[in-house]
Coordinates of C-alpha atoms in Angstrom, one line a residue:
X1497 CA -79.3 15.4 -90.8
X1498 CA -81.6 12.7 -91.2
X1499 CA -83.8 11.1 -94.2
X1500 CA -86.4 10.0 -91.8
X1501 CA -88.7 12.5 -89.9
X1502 CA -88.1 12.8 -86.2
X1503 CA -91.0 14.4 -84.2
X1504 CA -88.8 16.5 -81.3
X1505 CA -90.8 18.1 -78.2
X1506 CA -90.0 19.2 -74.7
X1507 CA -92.4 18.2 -71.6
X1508 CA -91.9 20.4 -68.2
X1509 CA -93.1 19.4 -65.1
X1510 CA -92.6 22.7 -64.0
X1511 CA -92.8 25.6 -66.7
X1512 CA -90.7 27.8 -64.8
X1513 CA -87.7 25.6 -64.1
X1514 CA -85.7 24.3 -67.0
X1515 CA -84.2 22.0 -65.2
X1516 CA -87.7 20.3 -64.8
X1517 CA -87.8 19.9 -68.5
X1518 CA -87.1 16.8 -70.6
X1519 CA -86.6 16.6 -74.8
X1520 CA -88.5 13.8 -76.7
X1521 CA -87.4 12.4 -79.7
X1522 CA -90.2 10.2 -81.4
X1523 CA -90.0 8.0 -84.9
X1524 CA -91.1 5.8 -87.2
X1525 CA -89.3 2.2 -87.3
X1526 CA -88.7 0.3 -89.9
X1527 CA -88.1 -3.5 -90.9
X1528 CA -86.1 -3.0 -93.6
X1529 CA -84.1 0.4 -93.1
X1530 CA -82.0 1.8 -89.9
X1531 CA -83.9 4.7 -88.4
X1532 CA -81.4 7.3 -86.9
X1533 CA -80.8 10.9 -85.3
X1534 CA -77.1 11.5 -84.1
X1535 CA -75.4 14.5 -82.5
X1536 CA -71.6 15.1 -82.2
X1537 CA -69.7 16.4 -79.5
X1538 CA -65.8 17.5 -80.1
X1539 CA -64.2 17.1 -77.2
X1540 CA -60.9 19.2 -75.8
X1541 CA -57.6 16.4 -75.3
X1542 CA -57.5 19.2 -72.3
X1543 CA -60.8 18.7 -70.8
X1544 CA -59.6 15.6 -68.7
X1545 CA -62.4 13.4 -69.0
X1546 CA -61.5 9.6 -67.8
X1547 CA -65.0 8.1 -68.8
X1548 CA -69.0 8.8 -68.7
X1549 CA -72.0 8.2 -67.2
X1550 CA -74.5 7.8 -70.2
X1551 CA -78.4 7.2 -69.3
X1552 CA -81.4 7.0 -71.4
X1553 CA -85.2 6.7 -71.2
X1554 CA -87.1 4.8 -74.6
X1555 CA -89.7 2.7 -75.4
X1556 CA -91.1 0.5 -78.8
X1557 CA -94.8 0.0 -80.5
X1558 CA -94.5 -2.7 -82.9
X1559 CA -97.4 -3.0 -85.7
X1560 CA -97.3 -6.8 -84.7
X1561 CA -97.5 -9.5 -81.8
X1562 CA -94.1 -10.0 -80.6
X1563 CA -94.5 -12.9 -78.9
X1564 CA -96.0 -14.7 -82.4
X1565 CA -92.7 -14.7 -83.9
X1566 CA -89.5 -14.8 -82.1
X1567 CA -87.4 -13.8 -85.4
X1568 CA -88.9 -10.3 -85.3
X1569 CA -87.9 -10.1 -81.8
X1570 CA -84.2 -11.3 -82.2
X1571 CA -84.0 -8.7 -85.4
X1572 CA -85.4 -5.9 -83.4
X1573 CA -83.4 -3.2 -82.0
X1574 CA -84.6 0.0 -80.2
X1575 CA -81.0 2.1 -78.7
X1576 CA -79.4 4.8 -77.6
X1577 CA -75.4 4.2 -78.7
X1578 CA -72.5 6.0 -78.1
X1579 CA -69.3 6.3 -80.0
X1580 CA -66.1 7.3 -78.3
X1581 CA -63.2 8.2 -80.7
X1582 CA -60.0 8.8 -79.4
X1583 CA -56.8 10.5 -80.1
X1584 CA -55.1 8.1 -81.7
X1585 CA -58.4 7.2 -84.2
X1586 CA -59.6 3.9 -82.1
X1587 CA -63.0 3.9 -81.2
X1588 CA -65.3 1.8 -78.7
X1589 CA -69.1 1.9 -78.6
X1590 CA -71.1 2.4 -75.6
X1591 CA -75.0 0.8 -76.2
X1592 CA -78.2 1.1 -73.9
X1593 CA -80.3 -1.5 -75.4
X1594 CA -84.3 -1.7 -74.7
X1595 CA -85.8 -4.8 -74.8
X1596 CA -88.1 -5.9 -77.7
X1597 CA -92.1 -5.8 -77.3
X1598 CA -94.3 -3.5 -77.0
X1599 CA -94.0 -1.3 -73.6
X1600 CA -93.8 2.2 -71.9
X1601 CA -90.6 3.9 -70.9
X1602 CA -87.7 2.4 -69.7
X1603 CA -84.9 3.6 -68.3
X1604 CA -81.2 2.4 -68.9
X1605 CA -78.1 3.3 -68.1
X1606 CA -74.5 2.8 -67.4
X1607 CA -70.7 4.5 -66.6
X1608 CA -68.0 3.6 -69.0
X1609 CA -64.1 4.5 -67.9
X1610 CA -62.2 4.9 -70.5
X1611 CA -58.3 2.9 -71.0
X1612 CA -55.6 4.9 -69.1
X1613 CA -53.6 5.1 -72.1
X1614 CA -56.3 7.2 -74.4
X1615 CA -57.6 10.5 -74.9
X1616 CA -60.8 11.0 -75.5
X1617 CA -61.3 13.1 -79.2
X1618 CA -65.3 13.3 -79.8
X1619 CA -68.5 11.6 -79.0
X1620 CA -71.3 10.9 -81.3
X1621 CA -74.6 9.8 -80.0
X1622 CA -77.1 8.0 -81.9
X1623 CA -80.7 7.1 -81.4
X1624 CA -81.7 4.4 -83.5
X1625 CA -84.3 1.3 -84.1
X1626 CA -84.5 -1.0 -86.9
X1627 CA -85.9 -4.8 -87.4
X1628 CA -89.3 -4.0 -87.4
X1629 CA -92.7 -2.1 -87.9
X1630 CA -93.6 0.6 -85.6
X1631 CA -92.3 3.4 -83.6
X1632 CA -89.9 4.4 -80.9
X1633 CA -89.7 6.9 -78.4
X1634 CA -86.8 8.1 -77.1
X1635 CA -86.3 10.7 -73.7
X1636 CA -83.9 12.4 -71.2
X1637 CA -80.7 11.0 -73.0
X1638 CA -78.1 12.2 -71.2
X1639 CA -73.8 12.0 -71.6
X1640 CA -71.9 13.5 -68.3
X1641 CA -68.3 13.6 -68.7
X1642 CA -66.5 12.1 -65.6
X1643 CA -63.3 14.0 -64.4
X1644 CA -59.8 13.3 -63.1
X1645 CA -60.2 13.5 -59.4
X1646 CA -57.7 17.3 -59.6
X1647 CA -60.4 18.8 -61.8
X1648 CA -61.8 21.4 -60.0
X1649 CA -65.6 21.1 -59.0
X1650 CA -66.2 24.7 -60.9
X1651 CA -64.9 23.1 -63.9
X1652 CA -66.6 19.8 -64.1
X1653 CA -69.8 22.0 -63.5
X1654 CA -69.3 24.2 -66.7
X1655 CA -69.5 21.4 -68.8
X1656 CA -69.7 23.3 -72.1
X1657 CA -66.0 24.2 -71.8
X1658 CA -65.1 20.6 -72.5
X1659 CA -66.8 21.1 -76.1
X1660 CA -64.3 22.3 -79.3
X1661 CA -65.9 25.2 -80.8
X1662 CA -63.6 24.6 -84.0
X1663 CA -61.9 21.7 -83.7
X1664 CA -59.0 20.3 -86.0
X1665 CA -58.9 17.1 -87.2
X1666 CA -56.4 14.8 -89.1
X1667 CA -57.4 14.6 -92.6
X1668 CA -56.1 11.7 -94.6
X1669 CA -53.9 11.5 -97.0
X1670 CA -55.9 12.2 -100.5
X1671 CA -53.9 10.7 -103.0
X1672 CA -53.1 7.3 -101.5
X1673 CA -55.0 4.5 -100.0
X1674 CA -54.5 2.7 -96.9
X1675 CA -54.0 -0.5 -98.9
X1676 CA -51.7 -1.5 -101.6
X1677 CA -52.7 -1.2 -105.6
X1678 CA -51.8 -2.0 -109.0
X1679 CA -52.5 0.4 -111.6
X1680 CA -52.8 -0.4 -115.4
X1681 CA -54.3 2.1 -118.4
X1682 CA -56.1 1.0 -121.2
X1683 CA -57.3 3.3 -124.3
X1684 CA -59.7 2.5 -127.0
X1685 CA -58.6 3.7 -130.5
X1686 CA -62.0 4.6 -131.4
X1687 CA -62.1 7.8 -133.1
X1688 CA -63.8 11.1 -132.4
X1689 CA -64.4 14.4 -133.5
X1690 CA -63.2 17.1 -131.7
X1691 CA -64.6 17.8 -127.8
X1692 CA -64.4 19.6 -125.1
X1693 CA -66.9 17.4 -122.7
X1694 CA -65.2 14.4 -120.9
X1695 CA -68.1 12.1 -119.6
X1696 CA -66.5 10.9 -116.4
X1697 CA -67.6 7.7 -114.2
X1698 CA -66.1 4.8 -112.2
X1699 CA -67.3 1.4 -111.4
X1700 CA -66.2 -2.4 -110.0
X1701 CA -65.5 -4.7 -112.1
X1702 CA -68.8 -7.1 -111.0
X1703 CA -70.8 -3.9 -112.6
X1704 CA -68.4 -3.9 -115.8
X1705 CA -72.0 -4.9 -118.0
X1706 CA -73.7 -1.8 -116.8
X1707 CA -71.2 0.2 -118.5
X1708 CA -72.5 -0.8 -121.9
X1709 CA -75.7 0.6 -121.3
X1710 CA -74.2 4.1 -120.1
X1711 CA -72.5 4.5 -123.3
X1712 CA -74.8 3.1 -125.6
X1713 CA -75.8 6.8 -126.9
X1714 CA -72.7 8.5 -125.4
X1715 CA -70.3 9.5 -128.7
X1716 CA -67.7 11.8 -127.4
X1717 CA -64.9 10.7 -124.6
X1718 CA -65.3 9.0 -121.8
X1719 CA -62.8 8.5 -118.8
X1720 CA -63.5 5.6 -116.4
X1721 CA -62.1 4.0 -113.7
X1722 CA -62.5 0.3 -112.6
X1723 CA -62.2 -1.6 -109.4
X1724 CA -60.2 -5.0 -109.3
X1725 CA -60.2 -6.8 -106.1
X1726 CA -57.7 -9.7 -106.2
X1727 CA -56.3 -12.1 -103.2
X1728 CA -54.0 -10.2 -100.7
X1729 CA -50.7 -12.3 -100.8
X1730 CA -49.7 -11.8 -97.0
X1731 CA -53.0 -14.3 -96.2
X1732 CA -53.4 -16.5 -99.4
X1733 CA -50.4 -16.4 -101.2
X1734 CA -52.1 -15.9 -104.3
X1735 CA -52.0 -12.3 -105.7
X1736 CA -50.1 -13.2 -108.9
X1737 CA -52.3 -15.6 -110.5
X1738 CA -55.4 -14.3 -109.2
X1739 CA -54.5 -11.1 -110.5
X1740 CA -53.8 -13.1 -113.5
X1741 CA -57.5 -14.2 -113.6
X1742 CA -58.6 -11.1 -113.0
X1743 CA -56.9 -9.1 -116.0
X1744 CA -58.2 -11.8 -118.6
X1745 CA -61.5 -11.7 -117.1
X1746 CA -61.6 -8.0 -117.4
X1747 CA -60.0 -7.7 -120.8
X1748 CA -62.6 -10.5 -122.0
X1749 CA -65.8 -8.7 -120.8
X1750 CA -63.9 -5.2 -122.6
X1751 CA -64.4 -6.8 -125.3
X1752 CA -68.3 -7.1 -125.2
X1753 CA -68.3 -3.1 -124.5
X1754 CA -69.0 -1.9 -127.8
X1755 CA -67.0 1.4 -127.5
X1756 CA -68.5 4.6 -129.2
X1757 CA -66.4 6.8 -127.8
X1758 CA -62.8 7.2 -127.5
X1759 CA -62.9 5.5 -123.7
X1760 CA -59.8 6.2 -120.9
X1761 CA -59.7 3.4 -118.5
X1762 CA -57.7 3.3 -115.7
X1763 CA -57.8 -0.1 -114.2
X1764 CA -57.0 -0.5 -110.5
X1765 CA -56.4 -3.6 -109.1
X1766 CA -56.9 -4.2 -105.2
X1767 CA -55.1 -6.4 -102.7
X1768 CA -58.1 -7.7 -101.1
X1769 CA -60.9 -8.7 -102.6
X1770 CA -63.0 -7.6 -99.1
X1771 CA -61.7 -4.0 -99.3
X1772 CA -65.1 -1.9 -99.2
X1773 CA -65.4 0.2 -102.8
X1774 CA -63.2 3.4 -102.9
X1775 CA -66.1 5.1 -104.3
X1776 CA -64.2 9.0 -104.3
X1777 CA -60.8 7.4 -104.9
X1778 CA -62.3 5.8 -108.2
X1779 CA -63.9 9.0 -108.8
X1780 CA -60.7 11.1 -108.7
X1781 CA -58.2 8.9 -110.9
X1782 CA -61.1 9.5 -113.5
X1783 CA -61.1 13.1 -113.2
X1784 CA -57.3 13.2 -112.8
X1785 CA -57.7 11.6 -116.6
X1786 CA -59.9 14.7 -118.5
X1787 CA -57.8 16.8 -121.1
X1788 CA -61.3 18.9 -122.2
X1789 CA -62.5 21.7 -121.0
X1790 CA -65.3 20.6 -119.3
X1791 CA -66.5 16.9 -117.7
X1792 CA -70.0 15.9 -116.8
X1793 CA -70.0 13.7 -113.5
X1794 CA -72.4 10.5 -113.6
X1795 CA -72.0 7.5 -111.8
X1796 CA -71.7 4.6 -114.2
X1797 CA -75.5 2.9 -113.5
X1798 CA -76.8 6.5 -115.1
X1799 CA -77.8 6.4 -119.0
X1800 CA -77.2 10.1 -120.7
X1801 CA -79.4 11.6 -123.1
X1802 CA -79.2 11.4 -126.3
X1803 CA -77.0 14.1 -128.1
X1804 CA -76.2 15.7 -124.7
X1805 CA -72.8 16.9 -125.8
X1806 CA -74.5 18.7 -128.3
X1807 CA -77.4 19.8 -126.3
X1808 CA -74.9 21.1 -123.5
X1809 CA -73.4 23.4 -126.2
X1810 CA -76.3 24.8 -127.0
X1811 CA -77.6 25.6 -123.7
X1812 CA -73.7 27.3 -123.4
X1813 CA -74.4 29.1 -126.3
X1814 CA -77.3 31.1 -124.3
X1815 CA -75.1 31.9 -121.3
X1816 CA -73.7 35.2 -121.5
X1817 CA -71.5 35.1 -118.1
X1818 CA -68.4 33.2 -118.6
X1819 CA -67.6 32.3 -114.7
X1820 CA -65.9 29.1 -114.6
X1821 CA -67.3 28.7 -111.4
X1822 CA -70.3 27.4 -112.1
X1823 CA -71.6 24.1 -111.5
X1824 CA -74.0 22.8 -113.8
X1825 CA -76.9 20.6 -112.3
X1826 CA -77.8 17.4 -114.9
X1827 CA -81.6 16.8 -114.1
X1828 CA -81.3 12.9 -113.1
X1829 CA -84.2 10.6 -113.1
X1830 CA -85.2 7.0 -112.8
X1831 CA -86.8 4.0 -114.2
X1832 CA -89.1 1.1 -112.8
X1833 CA -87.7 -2.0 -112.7
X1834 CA -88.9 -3.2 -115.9
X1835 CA -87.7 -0.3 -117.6
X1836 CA -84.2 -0.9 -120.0
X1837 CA -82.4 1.6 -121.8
X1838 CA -84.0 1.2 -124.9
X1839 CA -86.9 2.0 -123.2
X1840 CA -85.7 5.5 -122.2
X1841 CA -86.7 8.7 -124.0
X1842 CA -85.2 10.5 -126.9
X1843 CA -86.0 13.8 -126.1
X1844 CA -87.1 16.0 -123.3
X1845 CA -90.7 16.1 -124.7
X1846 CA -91.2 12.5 -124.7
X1847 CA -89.4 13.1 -121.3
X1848 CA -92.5 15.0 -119.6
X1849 CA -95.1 12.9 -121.3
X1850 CA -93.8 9.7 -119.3
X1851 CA -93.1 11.8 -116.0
X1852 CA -97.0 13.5 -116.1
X1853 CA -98.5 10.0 -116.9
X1854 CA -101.0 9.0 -114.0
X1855 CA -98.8 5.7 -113.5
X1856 CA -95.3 7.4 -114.2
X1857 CA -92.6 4.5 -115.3
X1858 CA -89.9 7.3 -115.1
X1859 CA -89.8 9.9 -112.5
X1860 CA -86.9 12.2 -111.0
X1861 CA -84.5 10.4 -109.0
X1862 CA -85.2 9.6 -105.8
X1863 CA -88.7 10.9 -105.5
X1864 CA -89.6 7.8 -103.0
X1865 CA -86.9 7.0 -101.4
X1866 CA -84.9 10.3 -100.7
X1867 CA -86.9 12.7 -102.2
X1868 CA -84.6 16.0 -100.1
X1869 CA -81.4 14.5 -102.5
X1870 CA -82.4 16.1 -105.3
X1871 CA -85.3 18.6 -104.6
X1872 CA -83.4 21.4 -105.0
X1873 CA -83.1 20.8 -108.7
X1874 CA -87.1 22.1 -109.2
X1875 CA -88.2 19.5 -111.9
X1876 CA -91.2 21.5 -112.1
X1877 CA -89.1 24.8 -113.5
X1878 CA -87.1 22.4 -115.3
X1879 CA -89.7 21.0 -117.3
X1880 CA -90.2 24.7 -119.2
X1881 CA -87.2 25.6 -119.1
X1882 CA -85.1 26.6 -122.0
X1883 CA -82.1 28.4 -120.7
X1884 CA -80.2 27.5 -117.4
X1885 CA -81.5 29.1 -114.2
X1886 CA -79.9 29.6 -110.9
X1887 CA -80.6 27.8 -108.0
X1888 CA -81.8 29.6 -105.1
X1889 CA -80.3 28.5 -101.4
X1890 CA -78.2 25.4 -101.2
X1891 CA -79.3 22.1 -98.7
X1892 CA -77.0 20.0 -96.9
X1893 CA -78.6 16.6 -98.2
X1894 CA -78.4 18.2 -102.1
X1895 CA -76.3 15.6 -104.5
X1896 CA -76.5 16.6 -107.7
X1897 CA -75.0 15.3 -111.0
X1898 CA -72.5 17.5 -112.0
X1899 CA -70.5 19.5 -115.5
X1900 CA -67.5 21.5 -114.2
X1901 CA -64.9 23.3 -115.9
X1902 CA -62.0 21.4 -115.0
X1903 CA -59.3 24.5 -115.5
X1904 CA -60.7 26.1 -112.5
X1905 CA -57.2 25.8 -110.4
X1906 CA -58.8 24.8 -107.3
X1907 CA -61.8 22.9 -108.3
X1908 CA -61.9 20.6 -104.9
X1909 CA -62.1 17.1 -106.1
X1910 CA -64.4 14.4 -103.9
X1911 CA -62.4 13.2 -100.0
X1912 CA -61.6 9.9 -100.4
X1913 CA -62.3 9.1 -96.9
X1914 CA -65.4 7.9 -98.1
X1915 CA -66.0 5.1 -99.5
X1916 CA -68.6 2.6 -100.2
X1917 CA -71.8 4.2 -99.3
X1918 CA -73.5 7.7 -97.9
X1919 CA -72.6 10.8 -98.1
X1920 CA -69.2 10.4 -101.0
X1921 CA -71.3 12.6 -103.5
X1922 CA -72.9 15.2 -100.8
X1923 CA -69.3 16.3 -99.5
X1924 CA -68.1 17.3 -102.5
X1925 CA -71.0 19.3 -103.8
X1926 CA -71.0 20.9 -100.0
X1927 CA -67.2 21.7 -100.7
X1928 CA -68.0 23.7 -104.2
X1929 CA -70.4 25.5 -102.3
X1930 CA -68.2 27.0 -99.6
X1931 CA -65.6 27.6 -102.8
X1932 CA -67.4 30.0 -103.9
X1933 CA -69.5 28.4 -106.8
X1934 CA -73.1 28.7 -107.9
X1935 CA -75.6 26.2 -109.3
X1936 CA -77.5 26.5 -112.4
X1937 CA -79.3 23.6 -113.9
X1938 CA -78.9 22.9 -117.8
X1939 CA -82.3 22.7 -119.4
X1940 CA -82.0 20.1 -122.5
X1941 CA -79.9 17.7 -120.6
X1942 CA -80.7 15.0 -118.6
X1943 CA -79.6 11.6 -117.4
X1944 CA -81.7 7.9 -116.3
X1945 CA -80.8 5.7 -113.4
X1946 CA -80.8 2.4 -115.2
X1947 CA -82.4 -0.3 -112.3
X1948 CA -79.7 -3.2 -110.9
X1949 CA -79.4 -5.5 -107.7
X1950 CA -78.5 -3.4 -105.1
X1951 CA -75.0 -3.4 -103.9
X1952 CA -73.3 -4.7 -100.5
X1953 CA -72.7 -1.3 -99.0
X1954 CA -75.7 0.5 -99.7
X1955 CA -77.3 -2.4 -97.7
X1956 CA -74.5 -2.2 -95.3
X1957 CA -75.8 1.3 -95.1
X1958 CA -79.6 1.0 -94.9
X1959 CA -79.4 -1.9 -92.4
X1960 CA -76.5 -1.7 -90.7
X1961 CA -76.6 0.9 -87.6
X1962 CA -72.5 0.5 -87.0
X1963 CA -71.8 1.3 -90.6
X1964 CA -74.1 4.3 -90.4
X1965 CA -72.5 5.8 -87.5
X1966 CA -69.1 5.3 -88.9
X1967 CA -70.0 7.1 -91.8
X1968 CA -71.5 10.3 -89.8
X1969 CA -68.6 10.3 -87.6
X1970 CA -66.9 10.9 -91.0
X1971 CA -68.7 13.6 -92.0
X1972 CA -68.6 15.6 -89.1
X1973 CA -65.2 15.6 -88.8
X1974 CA -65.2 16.2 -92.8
X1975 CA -67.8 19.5 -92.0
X1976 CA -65.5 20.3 -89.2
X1977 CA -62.2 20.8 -91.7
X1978 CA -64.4 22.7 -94.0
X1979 CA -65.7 25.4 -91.6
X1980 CA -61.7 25.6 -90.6
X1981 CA -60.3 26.0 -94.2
X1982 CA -63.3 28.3 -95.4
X1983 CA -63.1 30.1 -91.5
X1984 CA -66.8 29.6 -91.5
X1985 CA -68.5 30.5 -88.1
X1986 CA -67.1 29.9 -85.3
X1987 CA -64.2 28.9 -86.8
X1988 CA -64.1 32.5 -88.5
X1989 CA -60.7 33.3 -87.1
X1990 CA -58.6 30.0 -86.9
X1991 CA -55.7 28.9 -88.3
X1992 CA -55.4 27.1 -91.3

């Protein structure tokens, strides 16, 4: 699963000999953004593997003259990595580097034993370049497991029997993170009529202004959970009156919120102040907080429409199934960077007319720079829409904003093994899938990305080839545990 477009071909030197044959991976590179294609191999703790030989073939084409600016060099990286994870959750990375400049293939190689006290769990291998302009080719990588010296030479031949067809991993603890908290509730007295739609949203406490503009228009309740980050005492010894600090900050900048809505904020204060964003953690406590029927999901940099409570209503008034199990797609879009939310539309009309201008300043939501995140939604049969309408087929990349019926008893809420940045949103809508739901996109409702700085881990993310394997080691060991507790494929017949 990859945002950027891999070309993949096969060369043989001799057509009748597979053997002979050798797969080619070719991309784009980019200065600004981590270019990547991984695959994952579960390994057997029976397979007796000590260590492996890994070898590689690639070569670079930069846009510019290397050798007029040494920067671009030293930024530049063209590999072929491997991460081994063991039993006991460490991990060490194995990387074949290329040199920078333009050349033809090269090969690289090297074996890497593994500590006598581990076993090895899974391997993920990544091909990647970033730093600069141009394109990479990558050939013949190859990962051969090295055996105890008792394995039988039949065995180490029949290499695919080292490979978990299902395998079962540890999942983590969902209620609980691995550092320690404060919690502390706050309720504005702010008076509504009666409601059955909880807008739902979380956020850090640096993005506390962006919260004004969500709920400029939003009239109904509202349940939010904020970040805190304060000094861990066990390194600074000041926890207390930083924490101090940081609740008088907080309730100070409250006060500039001018409340609407009847708001539920559950405030969490963190140890450390370097403790990457819980971003599904934040998103439960805020579900865990709904007493309506119904909650619409939106991250808190998204602006509702105006009156969607009461457009939702009506587009419920046209649904004649009652299936609680249905998840209900809010169209999202997004702004230039001028744009503010007084600048965004009233209704879907006005809508349309700025998305089919020639210069749009408002378009669907990552159209640019993701556009497979949210083309499943079909803007174009949204646009004459006036009733919901099913979506046909799901896609593993699809991360649409969400209203659920929260009575549904087991509604899966988001894994809060990830945190920070990719694939926190994705997970969960994968997970309603394979729970037997269905999508259907509401037609009068719709919600606008509001432009900001960009945060730490989304450029941890873009630019940072370690953080982006990390993350898709999580999420193939998060796609393994679903295919075991839905018994999907070939893990049709194993045991919970």
């Amino acid at each position: 699963m990859s945002h950027s477009k891999w070309n993949v071909s096969v060369e043989c030197t001799d057509p009748n000999s597979q053997e002979e044959c050798s797969q080619i991976f070719t991309t784009d590179c980019r200065k600004q953004m981590t270019t990547a294609i991984y695959q994952f191999l579960p390994v057997k703790a029976t397979s007796r593997i000590v260590g492996i030989d890994f070898t590689a073939k690639g070569s670079a084409m930069a846009s510019f003259k290397w050798n007029d600016d040494s920067k671009k060099m030293d930024a530049a990286v063209v590999s072929s990595q491997a991460l081994l994870k063991y039993t006991d959750e460490s991990y060490e990375i194995v990387r074949l580097h290329y040199p920078t400049g333009n050349y033809s293939v090269m090969s690289v190689g090297m074996s890497k034993m593994f500590p006598a006290d581990k076993t090895l769990k899974s391997i993920t291998a990544m091909l990647t370049c970033y730093g600069f302009d141009g394109s990479a080719l990558f050939r013949d990588t190859t990962i051969k497991p090295i055996f105890e010296s008792t394995v039988a030479l039949a065995v180490q031949k029949d290499r695919q029997k080292c490979i978990s067809k299902c395998p079962h991993y540890f999942k983590p603890d969902q209620d609980h993170l691995p550092f320690d908290v404060d919690k502390e509730r706050a309720v504005t007295d702010f008076q509504v009529k009666h409601s059955n739609l909880t807008m739902v949203t979380h956020l850090s406490i640096d993005r506390i202004d962006i919260l004004q503009k969500s709920i400029a228009v939003w009239t109904g309740l509202i349940s939010v959970s904020v970040f805190v980050p304060v000094m861990d005492a066990k390194k600074k010894n000041q926890t207390e009156p930083v924490l101090t600090r940081s609740r008088r900050f907080l309730k100070d900048k409250l006060k500039e919120v001018k409340f609407k809505c009847k708001c539920d904020l559950l405030i969490i204060y963190a140890r450390n102040p370097e403790d990457e964003y819980p971003t599904n953690y934040m998103r439960n406590l805020a579900i865990k907080q709904v007493k309506t029927e119904h909650m619409v999901l939106l991250d808190a940099d998204f602006v509702p429409c105006p009156d969607f409570e009461s457009r939702w209503f009506q587009s419920m008034r046209r649904v004649k199934h009652k299936n609680p199990k249905i998840a209900y797609v809010v169209p999202v879009f997004e702004g230039a960077k001028e744009i503010t939310a007084a600048d965004l539309p009233r209704t879907k009309s006005e809508l349309k007319k700025i998305v089919s201008a020639e210069n749009p300043v408002i378009y669907p939501f990552a159209h640019y720079s993701s556009p497979l995140s949210h083309e499943l939604t079909n803007y174009t049969k949204w646009y004459t829409s006036f009733k919901p309408y099913k979506l046909k087929g799901y896609e593993d990349v699809y991360e649409p904003y969400l209203v659920l019926n929260t009575k549904v008893t087991d509604m899966p809420l988001f894994d809060i093994r990830f945190s920070g940045y990719g694939f926190n949103k994705i997970q969960h809508t994968m997970e309603l899938m394979y729970n037997d739901y269905t999508l259907e996109v509401l037609p009068n409702v719709w919600a606008t990305h509001v432009y900001h700085r960009i945060s730490q881990f989304k450029k941890q993310f873009l630019n940072g080839p370690l953080t982006r394997l990390e993350n898709r080691i999580k999420r193939y060991e998060y796609v393994s545990e679903i295919m075991r507790k839905y018994r999907i494929g070939p893990c049709s017949n194993a045991k919970s």
